[in-house]
């Protein structure tokens, strides 16, 4: 059986301490396949990561890169990576090698059983307890309470049929939340337990604020249930308010009870306002669809003019973006 074409996609943000070893180790595993490329997405690094990547590209024709005009975040980075991947399958790696590159073969094997996406689930995840708890909690809330379909425990180490990844990136959803979008589109997916290591060097890029807003993004991006619950709650508060008024007028309630009832009503109103405001943000994001979620400053592969900060002045910009050959194969 011919070995499948594979793009190794490596998003990097200030990974100067890891990027060289990541390049060497990922390359060593990938060259076991016939048709491969290593696509680095530099997410606006300021520590010399891009220069290191350009160094690899100067020596190694397998190395492709695109570099963002600023830090746009991991989701923008992998969205660009999936979009510009040119092989039939794309594997997303971590630059810090927390998911060991040698596990790629098991992912490939599993995908070839007939899946569009295989998500690695980290066995003995080597991250701080609050990260593990956070992932478990927000994914469980999403699945159990909000009815969002997603593979529990899925990490960003994954193999994706590139045509499907392209659909996920291009689907006109307000957020490219990959693990929730792929099931929504009907992609055949599964999970596979893989080894996990502590970060090679450098520091993780997620702080509590980012993690929290990432979770909220999932909730409001893929479910309206919080809104309907709160509307129900507001109705109940309205009824309770009317009852309180009637009881107060009848002289059956003391001043403390009345004050407490007022406070409860105010709190519910505030909560409702907060949730409505968050959904409003989502609506505004939906309106912004069509505006590229990143801008590319430079690359060594053809990129779309609308995604290049300097438009046609950028080397490697193509006016009419040519879809990778894989789409023609797939039709
Ligand atoms: N990353 C990125 N842009 C960001 C943050 C992270 O491209 O804004 C990359 C980072 O360089 C790494 C991967 O995404 O290759 C995962 O990041 P990190 O190791 O910080 O996340 P964690 O493993 O803690 O979930
Ligand atoms: Mg990491």
Short mmCIF file of C-alpha atoms and ligand atoms in Angstrom, two decimals:
data_model
loop_
_atom_site.label_atom_id
_atom_site.label_comp_id
_atom_site.label_asym_id
_atom_site.label_seq_id
_atom_site.Cartn_x
_atom_site.Cartn_y
_atom_site.Cartn_z
CA UNK A 1 0.00 0.00 0.00
CA UNK A 2 1.44 3.44 -0.87
CA UNK A 3 2.32 5.47 2.19
CA UNK A 4 0.11 8.54 2.60
CA UNK A 5 1.26 12.11 1.95
CA UNK A 6 1.64 13.94 5.25
CA UNK A 7 2.03 17.57 6.29
CA UNK A 8 3.55 17.98 9.74
CA UNK A 9 2.16 21.27 11.01
CA UNK A 10 3.99 22.92 13.89
CA UNK A 11 2.54 26.13 15.39
CA UNK A 12 5.27 28.07 17.23
CA UNK A 13 5.06 31.06 19.48
CA UNK A 14 8.33 32.08 21.13
CA UNK A 15 9.72 28.54 21.09
CA UNK A 16 13.40 29.31 20.56
CA UNK A 17 14.34 26.84 23.31
CA UNK A 18 12.49 23.96 21.65
CA UNK A 19 12.17 24.59 17.93
CA UNK A 20 15.46 23.07 16.79
CA UNK A 21 14.95 19.80 18.63
CA UNK A 22 11.32 19.74 17.50
CA UNK A 23 12.47 20.13 13.89
CA UNK A 24 15.00 17.32 14.17
CA UNK A 25 12.73 14.86 15.97
CA UNK A 26 9.62 15.51 13.90
CA UNK A 27 11.62 15.32 10.68
CA UNK A 28 13.24 12.04 11.73
CA UNK A 29 9.80 10.41 12.12
CA UNK A 30 8.21 12.04 9.07
CA UNK A 31 10.85 11.00 6.55
CA UNK A 32 9.67 7.43 7.05
CA UNK A 33 6.84 8.45 4.68
CA UNK A 34 7.43 9.15 1.00
CA UNK A 35 5.62 12.40 0.50
CA UNK A 36 6.01 14.85 3.37
CA UNK A 37 6.44 18.49 4.28
CA UNK A 38 7.12 20.27 7.56
CA UNK A 39 4.95 23.37 7.79
CA UNK A 40 5.96 25.75 10.57
CA UNK A 41 3.45 28.45 11.50
CA UNK A 42 5.25 31.20 13.36
CA UNK A 43 2.58 32.93 15.42
CA UNK A 44 4.32 36.31 15.72
CA UNK A 45 7.33 35.16 17.77
CA UNK A 46 9.71 37.82 19.02
CA UNK A 47 12.51 35.61 20.33
CA UNK A 48 14.27 34.46 17.16
CA UNK A 49 12.02 31.45 16.49
CA UNK A 50 11.30 32.67 12.94
CA UNK A 51 15.00 33.13 12.18
CA UNK A 52 15.64 29.57 13.36
CA UNK A 53 12.84 28.26 11.11
CA UNK A 54 14.24 30.21 8.16
CA UNK A 55 17.59 28.59 8.89
CA UNK A 56 16.01 25.11 8.59
CA UNK A 57 14.22 26.16 5.37
CA UNK A 58 17.46 27.41 3.80
CA UNK A 59 18.99 23.93 4.13
CA UNK A 60 15.98 21.69 3.87
CA UNK A 61 13.46 21.72 1.00
CA UNK A 62 10.93 19.86 3.16
CA UNK A 63 10.57 22.92 5.39
CA UNK A 64 7.79 25.38 4.59
CA UNK A 65 6.80 28.27 6.80
CA UNK A 66 4.35 31.08 7.20
CA UNK A 67 4.87 33.85 9.68
CA UNK A 68 2.12 35.99 11.20
CA UNK A 69 2.34 39.77 11.51
CA UNK A 70 1.70 39.48 15.26
CA UNK A 71 0.61 36.90 17.80
CA UNK A 72 -2.88 35.85 16.74
CA UNK A 73 -3.21 32.83 19.04
CA UNK A 74 -2.99 29.07 18.60
CA UNK A 75 -6.37 28.72 16.89
CA UNK A 76 -5.40 31.21 14.20
CA UNK A 77 -2.03 29.46 13.86
CA UNK A 78 -3.48 26.00 13.32
CA UNK A 79 -6.23 27.41 11.09
CA UNK A 80 -3.55 28.83 8.80
CA UNK A 81 -1.57 25.60 9.06
CA UNK A 82 -4.53 23.49 7.98
CA UNK A 83 -5.31 25.90 5.18
CA UNK A 84 -1.83 25.91 3.68
CA UNK A 85 -1.06 22.23 4.23
CA UNK A 86 -0.65 20.59 0.84
CA UNK A 87 -0.64 16.87 1.59
CA UNK A 88 -3.58 14.50 1.96
CA UNK A 89 -3.17 14.27 5.76
CA UNK A 90 -2.09 16.90 8.28
CA UNK A 91 -0.67 16.10 11.69
CA UNK A 92 -0.57 18.91 14.23
CA UNK A 93 2.46 18.77 16.54
CA UNK A 94 3.53 20.81 19.56
CA UNK A 95 6.82 22.67 19.29
CA UNK A 96 7.59 21.77 22.90
CA UNK A 97 7.35 18.03 22.07
CA UNK A 98 4.90 17.33 24.88
CA UNK A 99 3.29 14.82 22.54
CA UNK A 100 6.17 12.62 21.34
CA UNK A 101 6.60 12.67 17.53
CA UNK A 102 7.12 8.89 17.36
CA UNK A 103 3.41 8.49 18.22
CA UNK A 104 2.58 9.88 14.77
CA UNK A 105 2.75 6.39 13.27
CA UNK A 106 0.00 5.09 15.52
CA UNK A 107 -2.15 8.11 14.59
CA UNK A 108 -1.58 7.45 10.88
CA UNK A 109 -2.36 3.77 11.24
CA UNK A 110 -5.58 4.53 13.08
CA UNK A 111 -6.64 7.17 10.53
CA UNK A 112 -6.12 4.71 7.69
CA UNK A 113 -8.65 2.40 9.33
CA UNK A 114 -11.22 4.86 7.96
CA UNK A 115 -11.33 8.03 10.06
CA UNK A 116 -11.15 11.67 9.02
CA UNK A 117 -9.72 12.77 12.36
CA UNK A 118 -7.86 10.91 15.08
CA UNK A 119 -7.39 12.90 18.27
CA UNK A 120 -4.63 11.95 20.67
CA UNK A 121 -5.75 11.68 24.27
CA UNK A 122 -2.85 12.26 26.64
CA UNK A 123 -2.17 9.27 28.91
CA UNK A 124 -0.78 10.48 32.27
CA UNK A 125 -0.98 14.08 31.12
CA UNK A 126 2.13 15.92 32.29
CA UNK A 127 0.59 19.33 32.99
CA UNK A 128 -0.23 21.06 36.29
CA UNK A 129 -3.34 19.76 38.09
CA UNK A 130 -5.34 22.93 37.43
CA UNK A 131 -4.85 22.48 33.67
CA UNK A 132 -6.01 18.87 33.80
CA UNK A 133 -8.97 19.74 35.98
CA UNK A 134 -9.84 22.73 33.76
CA UNK A 135 -9.86 20.62 30.59
CA UNK A 136 -11.91 17.88 32.19
CA UNK A 137 -14.41 20.35 33.71
CA UNK A 138 -15.04 22.48 30.65
CA UNK A 139 -15.28 19.52 28.28
CA UNK A 140 -17.64 17.73 30.66
CA UNK A 141 -19.86 20.81 31.06
CA UNK A 142 -19.89 21.21 27.29
CA UNK A 143 -20.88 17.60 26.64
CA UNK A 144 -23.17 16.76 29.52
CA UNK A 145 -24.91 20.06 30.22
CA UNK A 146 -24.75 21.93 26.95
CA UNK A 147 -25.13 19.01 24.57
CA UNK A 148 -22.01 19.85 22.55
CA UNK A 149 -20.52 16.81 20.82
CA UNK A 150 -16.76 16.58 21.22
CA UNK A 151 -14.14 13.92 21.89
CA UNK A 152 -13.49 14.00 25.65
CA UNK A 153 -9.84 14.55 26.51
CA UNK A 154 -8.82 15.35 22.92
CA UNK A 155 -5.56 17.27 22.65
CA UNK A 156 -4.21 19.35 19.77
CA UNK A 157 -1.98 16.46 18.74
CA UNK A 158 -4.14 15.02 15.95
CA UNK A 159 -4.17 13.75 12.42
CA UNK A 160 -6.77 15.22 10.12
CA UNK A 161 -7.71 14.52 6.52
CA UNK A 162 -6.61 17.85 5.07
CA UNK A 163 -9.77 18.31 3.00
CA UNK A 164 -11.83 18.00 6.19
CA UNK A 165 -9.51 20.34 8.10
CA UNK A 166 -10.01 22.85 5.33
CA UNK A 167 -13.79 22.57 5.76
CA UNK A 168 -13.46 23.16 9.50
CA UNK A 169 -11.35 26.26 8.96
CA UNK A 170 -13.65 27.57 6.25
CA UNK A 171 -16.94 26.74 7.93
CA UNK A 172 -18.55 30.04 8.67
CA UNK A 173 -18.68 29.50 12.39
CA UNK A 174 -17.82 32.27 14.81
CA UNK A 175 -15.00 30.28 16.34
CA UNK A 176 -12.71 27.65 14.81
CA UNK A 177 -13.05 25.44 17.88
CA UNK A 178 -11.74 22.37 16.13
CA UNK A 179 -12.83 19.60 18.49
CA UNK A 180 -16.44 20.82 18.40
CA UNK A 181 -16.58 21.80 14.72
CA UNK A 182 -15.27 18.54 13.25
CA UNK A 183 -18.12 16.44 14.77
CA UNK A 184 -20.65 19.13 13.76
CA UNK A 185 -19.61 18.76 10.13
CA UNK A 186 -20.01 15.02 10.27
CA UNK A 187 -16.33 14.10 10.20
CA UNK A 188 -15.65 10.50 11.21
CA UNK A 189 -13.47 10.79 14.27
CA UNK A 190 -12.00 8.74 17.05
CA UNK A 191 -9.49 9.09 19.87
CA UNK A 192 -6.25 7.27 20.62
CA UNK A 193 -4.35 7.27 23.93
CA UNK A 194 -0.77 8.50 23.43
CA UNK A 195 2.18 9.21 25.69
CA UNK A 196 2.68 12.71 27.07
CA UNK A 197 5.78 14.43 28.40
CA UNK A 198 6.49 17.61 30.34
CA UNK A 199 7.37 20.65 28.22
CA UNK A 200 10.89 20.35 26.73
CA UNK A 201 11.93 23.87 27.70
CA UNK A 202 10.56 27.41 27.74
CA UNK A 203 7.16 28.25 29.22
CA UNK A 204 3.57 27.34 28.41
CA UNK A 205 1.56 30.07 26.71
CA UNK A 206 -1.77 29.63 28.51
CA UNK A 207 -2.70 31.75 31.50
CA UNK A 208 -5.91 31.40 33.51
CA UNK A 209 -7.63 34.23 31.66
CA UNK A 210 -6.94 32.68 28.26
CA UNK A 211 -8.09 29.25 29.41
CA UNK A 212 -11.29 30.67 30.86
CA UNK A 213 -12.18 32.66 27.75
CA UNK A 214 -11.36 29.60 25.62
CA UNK A 215 -13.92 27.57 27.59
CA UNK A 216 -16.57 30.31 27.37
CA UNK A 217 -15.91 30.49 23.64
CA UNK A 218 -16.83 26.82 23.37
CA UNK A 219 -19.99 27.22 25.44
CA UNK A 220 -21.46 30.23 23.63
CA UNK A 221 -20.09 29.27 20.24
CA UNK A 222 -21.80 25.89 20.14
CA UNK A 223 -24.80 26.04 22.49
CA UNK A 224 -27.74 28.34 23.25
CA UNK A 225 -28.73 26.42 26.36
CA UNK A 226 -27.27 28.94 28.89
CA UNK A 227 -29.42 31.63 27.33
CA UNK A 228 -32.62 29.56 27.47
CA UNK A 229 -31.94 28.52 31.08
CA UNK A 230 -31.47 32.11 32.13
CA UNK A 231 -34.61 33.22 30.35
CA UNK A 232 -36.45 30.49 32.28
CA UNK A 233 -34.84 31.69 35.50
CA UNK A 234 -35.82 35.29 34.75
CA UNK A 235 -39.43 34.15 34.29
CA UNK A 236 -39.31 32.41 37.67
CA UNK A 237 -37.88 35.55 39.31
CA UNK A 238 -40.62 37.63 37.75
CA UNK A 239 -43.27 35.35 39.23
CA UNK A 240 -41.50 35.35 42.60
CA UNK A 241 -41.31 39.17 42.48
CA UNK A 242 -45.04 39.43 41.86
CA UNK A 243 -45.73 37.03 44.75
CA UNK A 244 -43.40 39.04 47.03
CA UNK A 245 -45.25 42.23 46.15
CA UNK A 246 -48.62 40.66 46.84
CA UNK A 247 -47.45 39.18 50.15
CA UNK A 248 -45.85 42.48 51.21
CA UNK A 249 -49.03 44.41 50.41
CA UNK A 250 -50.97 41.86 52.45
CA UNK A 251 -48.56 42.51 55.32
CA UNK A 252 -47.34 38.90 55.35
CA UNK A 253 -43.61 39.61 54.72
CA UNK A 254 -41.07 41.36 56.94
CA UNK A 255 -38.56 43.98 55.64
CA UNK A 256 -35.63 41.50 55.61
CA UNK A 257 -37.47 39.07 53.37
CA UNK A 258 -38.40 41.89 51.00
CA UNK A 259 -34.81 43.09 50.82
CA UNK A 260 -33.52 39.59 50.16
CA UNK A 261 -36.06 39.11 47.40
CA UNK A 262 -34.92 42.40 45.80
CA UNK A 263 -31.29 41.34 45.99
CA UNK A 264 -31.99 37.95 44.43
CA UNK A 265 -33.85 39.61 41.56
CA UNK A 266 -30.94 42.02 41.00
CA UNK A 267 -28.41 39.16 40.93
CA UNK A 268 -30.41 37.17 38.40
CA UNK A 269 -30.77 40.29 36.23
CA UNK A 270 -27.01 40.82 36.33
CA UNK A 271 -26.30 37.21 35.43
CA UNK A 272 -28.73 37.45 32.53
CA UNK A 273 -27.07 40.64 31.34
CA UNK A 274 -23.63 39.05 31.48
CA UNK A 275 -24.68 36.05 29.45
CA UNK A 276 -26.56 38.17 26.93
CA UNK A 277 -23.48 40.41 26.57
CA UNK A 278 -21.32 37.34 25.86
CA UNK A 279 -23.71 36.12 23.19
CA UNK A 280 -23.63 39.61 21.70
CA UNK A 281 -19.87 39.31 21.39
CA UNK A 282 -20.45 36.05 19.55
CA UNK A 283 -22.89 37.72 17.16
CA UNK A 284 -20.34 40.46 16.48
CA UNK A 285 -17.71 37.82 15.75
CA UNK A 286 -20.07 36.14 13.31
CA UNK A 287 -20.44 39.48 11.55
CA UNK A 288 -16.67 39.72 11.32
CA UNK A 289 -16.52 36.43 9.40
CA UNK A 290 -14.89 37.00 6.08
CA UNK A 291 -12.27 39.20 7.69
CA UNK A 292 -9.22 36.89 7.88
CA UNK A 293 -8.44 35.91 11.47
CA UNK A 294 -4.73 36.40 10.87
CA UNK A 295 -2.35 38.31 8.62
CA UNK A 296 0.81 36.77 7.21
CA UNK A 297 3.95 38.90 7.07
CA UNK A 298 6.13 36.43 5.17
CA UNK A 299 6.20 32.87 3.91
CA UNK A 300 8.10 30.57 1.58
CA UNK A 301 4.95 29.14 0.03
CA UNK A 302 2.18 30.78 -2.02
CA UNK A 303 -0.34 32.55 0.20
CA UNK A 304 -3.62 34.32 -0.47
CA UNK A 305 -3.39 38.05 -1.12
CA UNK A 306 -6.17 38.81 1.38
CA UNK A 307 -4.24 37.04 4.12
CA UNK A 308 -0.94 38.80 3.39
CA UNK A 309 -0.35 41.97 5.38
CA UNK A 310 1.53 43.60 2.52
CA UNK A 311 -0.76 42.22 -0.19
CA UNK A 312 0.96 41.84 -3.52
CA UNK A 313 4.19 43.35 -2.19
CA UNK A 314 4.76 40.17 -0.19
CA UNK A 315 6.91 37.56 -1.92
CA UNK A 316 5.00 34.31 -2.58
CA UNK A 317 1.61 35.98 -2.72
CA UNK A 318 -0.75 34.59 -5.29
CA UNK A 319 -3.77 36.55 -6.43
CA UNK A 320 -5.84 33.53 -7.18
CA UNK A 321 -5.06 31.07 -4.41
CA UNK A 322 -4.63 27.62 -5.91
CA UNK A 323 -6.14 24.91 -3.78
CA UNK A 324 -3.64 22.15 -2.92
CA UNK A 325 -3.70 19.17 -5.28
CA UNK A 326 -5.21 17.03 -2.59
CA UNK A 327 -8.68 18.56 -3.24
CA UNK A 328 -8.55 17.46 -6.85
CA UNK A 329 -7.52 13.95 -5.77
CA UNK A 330 -10.32 13.79 -3.26
CA UNK A 331 -13.11 14.64 -5.71
N1 LIG B 1 1.24 28.41 20.39
C1 LIG B 1 0.99 29.27 19.33
N2 LIG B 1 0.40 30.49 19.59
C2 LIG B 1 0.02 30.85 20.84
C3 LIG B 1 0.25 29.95 21.90
C4 LIG B 1 0.85 28.73 21.64
O1 LIG B 1 1.31 28.98 18.18
O2 LIG B 1 -0.47 31.98 21.00
C5 LIG B 1 1.89 27.11 20.11
C6 LIG B 1 3.10 26.81 20.99
O3 LIG B 1 4.28 27.36 20.47
C7 LIG B 1 3.11 25.29 21.01
C8 LIG B 1 1.63 24.93 20.94
O4 LIG B 1 0.96 26.09 20.41
O5 LIG B 1 3.75 24.73 19.87
C9 LIG B 1 1.06 24.58 22.30
O6 LIG B 1 1.34 25.64 23.20
P1 LIG B 1 1.71 25.40 24.73
O7 LIG B 1 2.78 24.35 24.84
O8 LIG B 1 1.98 26.69 25.37
O9 LIG B 1 0.31 24.83 25.27
P2 LIG B 1 0.08 23.65 26.31
O10 LIG B 1 0.93 22.48 25.92
O11 LIG B 1 0.47 24.20 27.64
O12 LIG B 1 -1.39 23.34 26.18
MG1 LIG B 2 2.87 22.44 25.54
#
